[in-house]
Amino acid sequence: MELLLIKRKNEPFAGELALPGGYVAEGQTTTEALDKVLSRKAGLNLGQLKYLEQLYSFDTVARDPRGHAVSVTYYGIGNDLKVSYQKAGLENPEFFPINELPPLAFDHLKIVEYARQRLQSKLSYTNIAMAFMPKRFTLSQLQTLYEQIAGHPLDKRNFRKQIQAQNLIKETDEWYKEGRHRPARYYVFAKQTVQNLDF
Amino acid sequence: MELLLIKRKNEPFAGELALPGGYVAEGQTTTEALDKVLSRKAGLNLGQLKYLEQLYSFDTVARDPRGHAVSVTYYGIGNDLKVSYQKAGLENPEFFPINELPPLAFDHLKIVEYARQRLQSKLSYTNIAMAFMPKRFTLSQLQTLYEQIAGHPLDKRNFRKQIQAQNLIKETDEWYKEGRHRPARYYVFAKQTVQNLDF
DNA sequence: GCAAAAGTGTTACATCTACACCCATGA
DNA sequence: TCATGGGTGTAGATGTAACACTTTTGC
């Protein structure tokens, strides 16, 4: 599991790694601004994300030396995201493994931790896991995801029972046949949209 | 359980009931603005609240004809709150039973419903209930609160078992002796602060 | 044939749910 | 004495947690 960071071009914290961010223009919604910032600075498109949720709004008066009023933060999830490095003006977007993050500018690490926490609790009562998965996947892949978010290993048999009991996934007749071991059955999610309980 | 509403003085929706709101001045945090708005328009003080949490940030470009950028919303909880009607400039703040709300301006009803939902889920994994209760209370009073938020009746014995198992409350040697029936034991919360998992 | 990951059931234990009666008081 | 809300336990069902071996494949 990886997190997209950019290398800041401007002060403060120029040259340091940070979450991508930018300004909201007059008459623009925060999600419109998000879309623009994402594509301009990070080479990603909102449409590539399978899930997007508002995280929190921070008062930046105290946090940011430039003294702006509010930072509305979002977190998004996608599978097999590729940044388009060709674009001009990008701030070197790069994915970093979530468990070995480099030092971040501002208090962005706290924000990341908060998002992680939120994600973890959402896993238990939504099908948000879907947003991380490709169209078809094996149960081991799914379990690995859950373990990454939970931060500890899970029992294979119990995990499979629980997942199957939720009716979120359906088995297919396709098989993953890599490596010198028994093939694994591919599964797909039963509902093709991620629930979003927010506005 | 009651919700504080004001009667709007200004357009749009002048004369209609709404959640109290206002502007954030340059260099001000949203909570500072909240404090000012509360006391100026609603005759309440942030300090009277036992719990405060950011609810959501709405893009008001579309929602509000005045075309402002973002509304950062908060919800707060207190016990035995009294508005100071004496203050000048108040917009007729009044408490309304949460289950019989009048029509509201803007889409404030949706916001209220969202807050309710959030509150309900928080009850299960925090001691947020505390914020609604006076210092000492009977188990029946507490159960009534939980039933109001849940929207359905709860089993008395199961409720008591669950509550006691959480170690959130302690019994006292004091008794509530009103009415012609057996007195009820007063309880207090074990921890005197409400957990706030947010920033 | 062996290494590697896939797949599969059962039992003990904890938790949750449904349910009915006696108690202490004031009028 | 009676009406009112306070207070208590148990049994069945459900859910959770712990645990080990066989299967299929590529090399």
GROMACS .gro file of C-alpha atoms (C1' of nucleotides) in nm:
model
  452
    1MET     CA    1   0.000   0.000   0.000
    2GLU     CA    2   0.143   0.328  -0.108
    3LEU     CA    3   0.091   0.696  -0.052
    4LEU     CA    4   0.138   0.965  -0.316
    5LEU     CA    5   0.370   1.245  -0.215
    6ILE     CA    6   0.511   1.540  -0.404
    7LYS     CA    7   0.834   1.730  -0.364
    8ARG     CA    8   0.742   2.089  -0.287
    9LYS     CA    9   0.863   2.353  -0.530
   10ASN     CA   10   0.777   2.654  -0.320
   11GLU     CA   11   0.846   2.782   0.027
   12PRO     CA   12   0.772   2.698   0.294
   13PHE     CA   13   0.932   2.352   0.303
   14ALA     CA   14   1.057   2.382  -0.057
   15GLY     CA   15   1.226   2.062  -0.167
   16GLU     CA   16   1.060   1.855   0.103
   17LEU     CA   17   0.803   1.581   0.062
   18ALA     CA   18   0.443   1.662   0.132
   19LEU     CA   19   0.083   1.581   0.052
   20PRO     CA   20  -0.029   1.759  -0.263
   21GLY     CA   21  -0.233   2.069  -0.200
   22GLY     CA   22  -0.338   2.398  -0.350
   23TYR     CA   23  -0.580   2.682  -0.352
   24VAL     CA   24  -0.950   2.704  -0.416
   25ALA     CA   25  -1.032   2.969  -0.671
   26GLU     CA   26  -1.327   3.205  -0.636
   27GLY     CA   27  -1.650   3.031  -0.723
   28GLN     CA   28  -1.486   2.691  -0.720
   29THR     CA   29  -1.583   2.398  -0.501
   30THR     CA   30  -1.317   2.220  -0.301
   31THR     CA   31  -1.355   1.908  -0.511
   32GLU     CA   32  -1.310   2.106  -0.829
   33ALA     CA   33  -0.995   2.254  -0.684
   34LEU     CA   34  -0.888   1.907  -0.576
   35ASP     CA   35  -0.924   1.780  -0.929
   36LYS     CA   36  -0.711   2.061  -1.069
   37VAL     CA   37  -0.443   2.030  -0.801
   38LEU     CA   38  -0.424   1.657  -0.847
   39SER     CA   39  -0.373   1.671  -1.219
   40ARG     CA   40  -0.145   1.974  -1.217
   41LYS     CA   41   0.082   1.876  -0.932
   42ALA     CA   42   0.049   1.503  -0.902
   43GLY     CA   43  -0.027   1.384  -1.253
   44LEU     CA   44  -0.337   1.202  -1.139
   45ASN     CA   45  -0.702   1.243  -1.224
   46LEU     CA   46  -0.995   1.230  -0.984
   47GLY     CA   47  -1.160   0.986  -1.223
   48GLN     CA   48  -0.886   0.732  -1.162
   49LEU     CA   49  -0.980   0.710  -0.796
   50LYS     CA   50  -1.230   0.451  -0.687
   51TYR     CA   51  -1.305   0.623  -0.361
   52LEU     CA   52  -1.286   0.977  -0.233
   53GLU     CA   53  -1.381   1.112   0.104
   54GLN     CA   54  -1.339   1.435   0.290
   55LEU     CA   55  -1.098   1.380   0.576
   56TYR     CA   56  -1.102   1.693   0.788
   57SER     CA   57  -1.077   2.069   0.768
   58PHE     CA   58  -0.783   2.222   0.943
   59ASP     CA   59  -0.744   2.575   1.059
   60THR     CA   60  -0.422   2.671   0.889
   61VAL     CA   61  -0.377   3.005   1.061
   62ALA     CA   62  -0.160   2.837   1.317
   63ARG     CA   63  -0.023   2.557   1.104
   64ASP     CA   64   0.088   2.731   0.791
   65PRO     CA   65   0.322   3.029   0.806
   66ARG     CA   66   0.137   3.184   0.512
   67GLY     CA   67  -0.167   3.230   0.732
   68HIS     CA   68  -0.452   3.095   0.526
   69ALA     CA   69  -0.781   3.021   0.682
   70VAL     CA   70  -0.884   2.661   0.624
   71SER     CA   71  -0.741   2.351   0.459
   72VAL     CA   72  -1.009   2.109   0.352
   73THR     CA   73  -0.842   1.772   0.318
   74TYR     CA   74  -0.956   1.469   0.122
   75TYR     CA   75  -0.825   1.121   0.086
   76GLY     CA   76  -0.872   0.906  -0.218
   77ILE     CA   77  -0.805   0.543  -0.298
   78GLY     CA   78  -0.736   0.373  -0.625
   79ASN     CA   79  -0.585   0.063  -0.775
   80ASP     CA   80  -0.290   0.052  -1.010
   81LEU     CA   81  -0.261   0.430  -1.020
   82LYS     CA   82  -0.005   0.570  -1.256
   83VAL     CA   83   0.112   0.927  -1.242
   84SER     CA   84   0.169   1.089  -1.577
   85TYR     CA   85   0.523   1.216  -1.539
   86GLN     CA   86   0.508   1.382  -1.879
   87LYS     CA   87   0.293   1.668  -1.761
   88ALA     CA   88   0.456   2.002  -1.711
   89GLY     CA   89   0.454   2.164  -1.371
   90LEU     CA   90   0.442   1.842  -1.177
   91GLU     CA   91   0.606   1.844  -0.839
   92ASN     CA   92   0.777   1.505  -0.878
   93PRO     CA   93   0.484   1.293  -0.761
   94GLU     CA   94   0.592   0.956  -0.630
   95PHE     CA   95   0.438   0.671  -0.438
   96PHE     CA   96   0.593   0.568  -0.108
   97PRO     CA   97   0.518   0.252   0.094
   98ILE     CA   98   0.281   0.355   0.369
   99ASN     CA   99   0.483   0.173   0.632
  100GLU     CA  100   0.814   0.339   0.551
  101LEU     CA  101   0.724   0.699   0.497
  102PRO     CA  102   0.999   0.960   0.470
  103PRO     CA  103   0.979   1.274   0.685
  104LEU     CA  104   0.702   1.503   0.567
  105ALA     CA  105   0.660   1.878   0.551
  106PHE     CA  106   0.418   2.065   0.781
  107ASP     CA  107   0.231   1.826   1.008
  108HIS     CA  108   0.137   1.608   0.716
  109LEU     CA  109   0.242   1.293   0.897
  110LYS     CA  110  -0.030   1.350   1.154
  111ILE     CA  111  -0.280   1.391   0.875
  112VAL     CA  112  -0.169   1.065   0.718
  113GLU     CA  113  -0.202   0.886   1.050
  114TYR     CA  114  -0.548   1.024   1.094
  115ALA     CA  115  -0.651   0.903   0.751
  116ARG     CA  116  -0.514   0.560   0.827
  117GLN     CA  117  -0.713   0.538   1.144
  118ARG     CA  118  -1.030   0.641   0.964
  119LEU     CA  119  -0.966   0.389   0.691
  120GLN     CA  120  -0.916   0.110   0.937
  121SER     CA  121  -1.244   0.165   1.111
  122LYS     CA  122  -1.426   0.199   0.779
  123LEU     CA  123  -1.300  -0.139   0.667
  124SER     CA  124  -1.506  -0.306   0.933
  125TYR     CA  125  -1.841  -0.167   0.831
  126THR     CA  126  -1.812  -0.081   0.461
  127ASN     CA  127  -1.681  -0.236   0.142
  128ILE     CA  128  -1.415   0.032   0.112
  129ALA     CA  129  -1.155  -0.240   0.063
  130MET     CA  130  -1.287  -0.262  -0.289
  131ALA     CA  131  -1.124   0.066  -0.379
  132PHE     CA  132  -0.780  -0.089  -0.333
  133MET     CA  133  -0.846  -0.400  -0.535
  134PRO     CA  134  -0.829  -0.469  -0.905
  135LYS     CA  135  -1.142  -0.604  -1.076
  136ARG     CA  136  -1.055  -0.959  -0.988
  137PHE     CA  137  -0.839  -1.071  -0.700
  138THR     CA  138  -0.758  -1.371  -0.487
  139LEU     CA  139  -0.855  -1.408  -0.124
  140SER     CA  140  -0.491  -1.399  -0.023
  141GLN     CA  141  -0.450  -1.062  -0.191
  142LEU     CA  142  -0.755  -0.934  -0.009
  143GLN     CA  143  -0.629  -1.071   0.320
  144THR     CA  144  -0.293  -0.903   0.268
  145LEU     CA  145  -0.472  -0.572   0.225
  146TYR     CA  146  -0.670  -0.618   0.544
  147GLU     CA  147  -0.353  -0.711   0.728
  148GLN     CA  148  -0.175  -0.402   0.602
  149ILE     CA  149  -0.448  -0.177   0.724
  150ALA     CA  150  -0.500  -0.362   1.049
  151GLY     CA  151  -0.128  -0.376   1.110
  152HIS     CA  152  -0.130  -0.738   1.227
  153PRO     CA  153  -0.171  -1.083   1.071
  154LEU     CA  154  -0.512  -1.243   1.041
  155ASP     CA  155  -0.614  -1.607   1.059
  156LYS     CA  156  -0.670  -1.739   0.710
  157ARG     CA  157  -0.972  -1.956   0.780
  158ASN     CA  158  -1.148  -1.701   0.996
  159PHE     CA  159  -1.079  -1.427   0.747
  160ARG     CA  160  -1.232  -1.627   0.464
  161LYS     CA  161  -1.538  -1.715   0.666
  162GLN     CA  162  -1.599  -1.355   0.768
  163ILE     CA  163  -1.551  -1.216   0.420
  164GLN     CA  164  -1.777  -1.475   0.263
  165ALA     CA  165  -2.042  -1.414   0.526
  166GLN     CA  166  -2.064  -1.048   0.430
  167ASN     CA  167  -2.168  -1.131   0.075
  168LEU     CA  168  -1.944  -0.858  -0.059
  169ILE     CA  169  -1.759  -1.085  -0.297
  170LYS     CA  170  -1.845  -1.349  -0.554
  171GLU     CA  171  -1.625  -1.632  -0.676
  172THR     CA  172  -1.541  -1.661  -1.046
  173ASP     CA  173  -1.430  -1.955  -1.255
  174GLU     CA  174  -1.099  -1.792  -1.327
  175TRP     CA  175  -0.774  -1.884  -1.166
  176TYR     CA  176  -0.457  -1.705  -1.077
  177LYS     CA  177  -0.177  -1.938  -1.186
  178GLU     CA  178   0.151  -1.772  -1.104
  179GLY     CA  179   0.434  -1.940  -0.918
  180ARG     CA  180   0.502  -2.301  -0.840
  181HIS     CA  181   0.209  -2.366  -0.617
  182ARG     CA  182  -0.159  -2.439  -0.630
  183PRO     CA  183  -0.362  -2.184  -0.834
  184ALA     CA  184  -0.588  -1.943  -0.648
  185ARG     CA  185  -0.946  -1.868  -0.737
  186TYR     CA  186  -1.024  -1.518  -0.855
  187TYR     CA  187  -1.305  -1.330  -0.684
  188VAL     CA  188  -1.489  -1.008  -0.773
  189PHE     CA  189  -1.688  -0.768  -0.560
  190ALA     CA  190  -2.061  -0.825  -0.567
  191LYS     CA  191  -2.150  -0.458  -0.572
  192GLN     CA  192  -1.954  -0.253  -0.815
  193THR     CA  193  -1.969   0.076  -0.626
  194VAL     CA  194  -1.800   0.167  -0.304
  195GLN     CA  195  -2.042   0.284  -0.041
  196ASN     CA  196  -1.986   0.641   0.060
  197LEU     CA  197  -2.177   0.736   0.368
  198ASP     CA  198  -2.081   1.100   0.346
  199PHE     CA  199  -2.220   1.381   0.140
  200MET     CA  200  -3.310   1.599   2.344
  201GLU     CA  201  -3.320   1.937   2.186
  202LEU     CA  202  -3.156   2.129   1.907
  203LEU     CA  203  -3.074   2.498   1.918
  204LEU     CA  204  -3.209   2.699   1.626
  205ILE     CA  205  -3.215   3.067   1.551
  206LYS     CA  206  -3.458   3.278   1.354
  207ARG     CA  207  -3.262   3.437   1.071
  208LYS     CA  208  -3.257   3.815   1.059
  209ASN     CA  209  -3.104   3.850   0.715
  210GLU     CA  210  -3.171   3.727   0.365
  211PRO     CA  211  -3.164   3.467   0.234
  212PHE     CA  212  -3.429   3.285   0.433
  213ALA     CA  213  -3.487   3.585   0.662
  214GLY     CA  214  -3.738   3.500   0.934
  215GLU     CA  215  -3.688   3.127   0.895
  216LEU     CA  216  -3.538   2.886   1.141
  217ALA     CA  217  -3.182   2.772   1.084
  218LEU     CA  218  -2.864   2.650   1.245
  219PRO     CA  219  -2.658   2.939   1.374
  220GLY     CA  220  -2.369   3.036   1.148
  221GLY     CA  221  -2.140   3.320   1.056
  222TYR     CA  222  -1.819   3.430   0.900
  223VAL     CA  223  -1.458   3.362   0.983
  224ALA     CA  224  -1.259   3.682   1.007
  225GLU     CA  225  -0.908   3.720   0.863
  226GLY     CA  226  -0.654   3.549   1.085
  227GLN     CA  227  -0.924   3.374   1.287
  228THR     CA  228  -0.962   3.000   1.334
  229THR     CA  229  -1.297   2.839   1.268
  230THR     CA  230  -1.338   2.755   1.635
  231GLU     CA  231  -1.271   3.114   1.732
  232ALA     CA  232  -1.534   3.223   1.485
  233LEU     CA  233  -1.766   2.956   1.620
  234ASP     CA  234  -1.728   3.091   1.970
  235LYS     CA  235  -1.813   3.444   1.859
  236VAL     CA  236  -2.108   3.338   1.646
  237LEU     CA  237  -2.246   3.124   1.926
  238SER     CA  238  -2.238   3.397   2.183
  239ARG     CA  239  -2.350   3.675   1.951
  240LYS     CA  240  -2.633   3.498   1.775
  241ALA     CA  241  -2.730   3.217   2.006
  242GLY     CA  242  -2.654   3.344   2.354
  243LEU     CA  243  -2.438   3.042   2.432
  244ASN     CA  244  -2.075   3.004   2.515
  245LEU     CA  245  -1.840   2.736   2.387
  246GLY     CA  246  -1.735   2.675   2.745
  247GLN     CA  247  -2.085   2.558   2.833
  248LEU     CA  248  -2.053   2.269   2.590
  249LYS     CA  249  -1.923   1.939   2.715
  250TYR     CA  250  -1.838   1.815   2.370
  251LEU     CA  251  -1.754   1.974   2.039
  252GLU     CA  252  -1.665   1.808   1.713
  253GLN     CA  253  -1.620   1.915   1.355
  254LEU     CA  254  -1.902   1.770   1.148
  255TYR     CA  255  -1.821   1.837   0.785
  256SER     CA  256  -1.713   2.110   0.547
  257PHE     CA  257  -1.960   2.197   0.278
  258ASP     CA  258  -1.893   2.371  -0.046
  259THR     CA  259  -2.137   2.655  -0.026
  260VAL     CA  260  -2.089   2.779  -0.381
  261ALA     CA  261  -2.380   2.569  -0.488
  262ARG     CA  262  -2.575   2.566  -0.165
  263ASP     CA  263  -2.578   2.927  -0.064
  264PRO     CA  264  -2.697   3.197  -0.304
  265ARG     CA  265  -2.434   3.433  -0.161
  266GLY     CA  266  -2.165   3.219  -0.315
  267HIS     CA  267  -1.918   3.170  -0.036
  268ALA     CA  268  -1.658   2.905  -0.058
  269VAL     CA  269  -1.675   2.666   0.236
  270SER     CA  270  -1.891   2.617   0.544
  271VAL     CA  271  -1.707   2.435   0.818
  272THR     CA  272  -1.974   2.289   1.045
  273TYR     CA  273  -1.944   2.178   1.405
  274TYR     CA  274  -2.178   2.014   1.647
  275GLY     CA  275  -2.166   2.056   2.019
  276ILE     CA  276  -2.339   1.889   2.310
  277GLY     CA  277  -2.417   2.013   2.656
  278ASN     CA  278  -2.642   1.956   2.951
  279ASP     CA  279  -2.889   2.202   3.092
  280LEU     CA  280  -2.787   2.471   2.845
  281LYS     CA  281  -2.945   2.809   2.892
  282VAL     CA  282  -2.936   3.078   2.628
  283SER     CA  283  -2.892   3.428   2.762
  284TYR     CA  284  -3.186   3.605   2.603
  285GLN     CA  285  -3.074   3.937   2.745
  286LYS     CA  286  -2.792   3.982   2.497
  287ALA     CA  287  -2.842   4.226   2.215
  288GLY     CA  288  -2.823   4.106   1.858
  289LEU     CA  289  -2.948   3.759   1.931
  290GLU     CA  290  -3.144   3.592   1.658
  291ASN     CA  291  -3.410   3.448   1.888
  292PRO     CA  292  -3.225   3.130   1.981
  293GLU     CA  293  -3.457   2.854   2.094
  294PHE     CA  294  -3.435   2.483   2.162
  295PHE     CA  295  -3.658   2.248   1.965
  296PRO     CA  296  -3.723   1.878   2.038
  297ILE     CA  297  -3.504   1.686   1.798
  298ASN     CA  298  -3.789   1.459   1.698
  299GLU     CA  299  -4.030   1.736   1.605
  300LEU     CA  300  -3.818   1.982   1.417
  301PRO     CA  301  -3.982   2.266   1.227
  302PRO     CA  302  -3.888   2.327   0.862
  303LEU     CA  303  -3.536   2.465   0.835
  304ALA     CA  304  -3.368   2.713   0.601
  305PHE     CA  305  -3.110   2.603   0.341
  306ASP     CA  306  -3.047   2.230   0.359
  307HIS     CA  307  -2.994   2.246   0.731
  308LEU     CA  308  -3.221   1.951   0.791
  309LYS     CA  309  -2.983   1.728   0.601
  310ILE     CA  310  -2.700   1.855   0.813
  311VAL     CA  311  -2.893   1.778   1.128
  312GLU     CA  312  -2.966   1.427   1.007
  313TYR     CA  313  -2.602   1.374   0.929
  314ALA     CA  314  -2.502   1.487   1.277
  315ARG     CA  315  -2.755   1.252   1.429
  316GLN     CA  316  -2.620   0.961   1.237
  317ARG     CA  317  -2.267   1.041   1.344
  318LEU     CA  318  -2.374   1.076   1.704
  319GLN     CA  319  -2.549   0.744   1.700
  320SER     CA  320  -2.246   0.556   1.579
  321LYS     CA  321  -2.021   0.736   1.826
  322LEU     CA  322  -2.236   0.627   2.115
  323SER     CA  323  -2.134   0.268   2.056
  324TYR     CA  324  -1.763   0.319   2.083
  325THR     CA  325  -1.711   0.632   2.295
  326ASN     CA  326  -1.841   0.782   2.618
  327ILE     CA  327  -1.995   1.070   2.426
  328ALA     CA  328  -2.323   1.007   2.608
  329MET     CA  329  -2.162   1.182   2.901
  330ALA     CA  330  -2.191   1.515   2.729
  331PHE     CA  331  -2.570   1.496   2.751
  332MET     CA  332  -2.587   1.398   3.115
  333PRO     CA  333  -2.574   1.599   3.434
  334LYS     CA  334  -2.302   1.515   3.688
  335ARG     CA  335  -2.511   1.244   3.846
  336PHE     CA  336  -2.787   1.051   3.681
  337THR     CA  337  -2.992   0.734   3.709
  338LEU     CA  338  -2.960   0.440   3.475
  339SER     CA  339  -3.312   0.501   3.351
  340GLN     CA  340  -3.218   0.853   3.250
  341LEU     CA  341  -2.918   0.721   3.066
  342GLN     CA  342  -3.123   0.455   2.896
  343THR     CA  343  -3.376   0.714   2.784
  344LEU     CA  344  -3.093   0.906   2.620
  345TYR     CA  345  -2.967   0.602   2.437
  346GLU     CA  346  -3.317   0.522   2.321
  347GLN     CA  347  -3.367   0.874   2.191
  348ILE     CA  348  -3.053   0.856   1.986
  349ALA     CA  349  -3.109   0.501   1.871
  350GLY     CA  350  -3.470   0.574   1.789
  351HIS     CA  351  -3.603   0.253   1.942
  352PRO     CA  352  -3.657   0.105   2.288
  353LEU     CA  353  -3.384  -0.097   2.458
  354ASP     CA  354  -3.409  -0.389   2.695
  355LYS     CA  355  -3.354  -0.269   3.050
  356ARG     CA  356  -3.150  -0.560   3.178
  357ASN     CA  357  -2.932  -0.587   2.870
  358PHE     CA  358  -2.876  -0.214   2.867
  359ARG     CA  359  -2.758  -0.217   3.225
  360LYS     CA  360  -2.528  -0.510   3.171
  361GLN     CA  361  -2.368  -0.352   2.866
  362ILE     CA  362  -2.321  -0.016   3.028
  363GLN     CA  363  -2.171  -0.163   3.342
  364ALA     CA  364  -1.939  -0.383   3.136
  365GLN     CA  365  -1.787  -0.078   2.970
  366ASN     CA  366  -1.668   0.062   3.303
  367LEU     CA  367  -1.771   0.409   3.195
  368ILE     CA  368  -1.986   0.472   3.500
  369LYS     CA  369  -1.956   0.431   3.877
  370GLU     CA  370  -2.236   0.393   4.125
  371THR     CA  371  -2.274   0.642   4.409
  372ASP     CA  372  -2.443   0.614   4.744
  373GLU     CA  373  -2.689   0.883   4.652
  374TRP     CA  374  -3.046   0.821   4.552
  375TYR     CA  375  -3.296   0.991   4.333
  376LYS     CA  376  -3.618   0.995   4.536
  377GLU     CA  377  -3.883   1.161   4.324
  378GLY     CA  378  -4.222   1.014   4.260
  379ARG     CA  379  -4.415   0.742   4.433
  380HIS     CA  380  -4.192   0.454   4.350
  381ARG     CA  381  -3.867   0.294   4.456
  382PRO     CA  382  -3.571   0.537   4.457
  383ALA     CA  383  -3.310   0.507   4.187
  384ARG     CA  384  -2.939   0.498   4.246
  385TYR     CA  385  -2.737   0.787   4.110
  386TYR     CA  386  -2.437   0.711   3.895
  387VAL     CA  387  -2.148   0.927   3.773
  388PHE     CA  388  -1.914   0.882   3.479
  389ALA     CA  389  -1.582   0.724   3.570
  390LYS     CA  390  -1.377   0.948   3.346
  391GLN     CA  391  -1.463   1.310   3.368
  392THR     CA  392  -1.367   1.404   3.013
  393VAL     CA  393  -1.537   1.307   2.692
  394GLN     CA  394  -1.305   1.128   2.452
  395ASN     CA  395  -1.253   1.318   2.135
  396LEU     CA  396  -1.084   1.113   1.870
  397ASP     CA  397  -1.049   1.405   1.633
  398PHE     CA  398  -0.797   1.682   1.620
  399DG     C1'  399   0.965  -3.521  -0.471
  400DC     C1'  400   0.980  -3.089  -0.270
  401DA     C1'  401   0.887  -2.616  -0.194
  402DA     C1'  402   0.516  -2.283  -0.181
  403DA     C1'  403   0.088  -2.094  -0.141
  404DA     C1'  404  -0.429  -2.248  -0.163
  405DG     C1'  405  -0.784  -2.432   0.052
  406DT     C1'  406  -1.080  -2.637   0.417
  407DG     C1'  407  -1.389  -2.768   0.976
  408DT     C1'  408  -1.439  -2.813   1.441
  409DT     C1'  409  -1.445  -2.697   1.917
  410DA     C1'  410  -1.423  -2.394   2.309
  411DC     C1'  411  -1.536  -1.964   2.453
  412DA     C1'  412  -1.735  -1.513   2.474
  413DT     C1'  413  -2.109  -1.221   2.352
  414DC     C1'  414  -2.577  -1.107   2.255
  415DT     C1'  415  -3.071  -1.164   2.294
  416DA     C1'  416  -3.503  -1.256   2.477
  417DC     C1'  417  -3.767  -1.272   2.855
  418DA     C1'  418  -4.072  -1.198   3.387
  419DC     C1'  419  -4.089  -1.110   3.838
  420DC     C1'  420  -4.007  -0.887   4.301
  421DC     C1'  421  -3.883  -0.433   4.543
  422DA     C1'  422  -3.933   0.017   4.760
  423DT     C1'  423  -4.180   0.419   4.775
  424DG     C1'  424  -4.571   0.784   4.803
  425DA     C1'  425  -5.029   0.860   4.776
  426DT     C1'  426  -5.316  -0.147   4.902
  427DC     C1'  427  -5.209  -0.008   4.477
  428DA     C1'  428  -4.973   0.228   4.113
  429DT     C1'  429  -4.521   0.345   3.958
  430DG     C1'  430  -4.072   0.300   3.806
  431DG     C1'  431  -3.629   0.045   4.005
  432DG     C1'  432  -3.387  -0.341   4.009
  433DT     C1'  433  -3.220  -0.828   3.909
  434DG     C1'  434  -3.062  -1.364   3.638
  435DT     C1'  435  -3.072  -1.729   3.318
  436DA     C1'  436  -3.085  -2.010   2.904
  437DG     C1'  437  -3.045  -2.041   2.410
  438DA     C1'  438  -2.849  -1.859   2.007
  439DT     C1'  439  -2.502  -1.641   1.774
  440DG     C1'  440  -2.051  -1.491   1.682
  441DT     C1'  441  -1.550  -1.502   1.755
  442DA     C1'  442  -1.096  -1.713   1.813
  443DA     C1'  443  -0.777  -2.072   1.808
  444DC     C1'  444  -0.588  -2.430   1.575
  445DA     C1'  445  -0.328  -2.825   1.154
  446DC     C1'  446  -0.343  -3.073   0.773
  447DT     C1'  447  -0.428  -3.187   0.267
  448DT     C1'  448  -0.420  -3.009  -0.222
  449DT     C1'  449  -0.226  -2.845  -0.648
  450DT     C1'  450   0.112  -2.664  -0.899
  451DG     C1'  451   0.611  -2.556  -1.109
  452DC     C1'  452   1.055  -2.670  -1.089
   0.00000   0.00000   0.00000
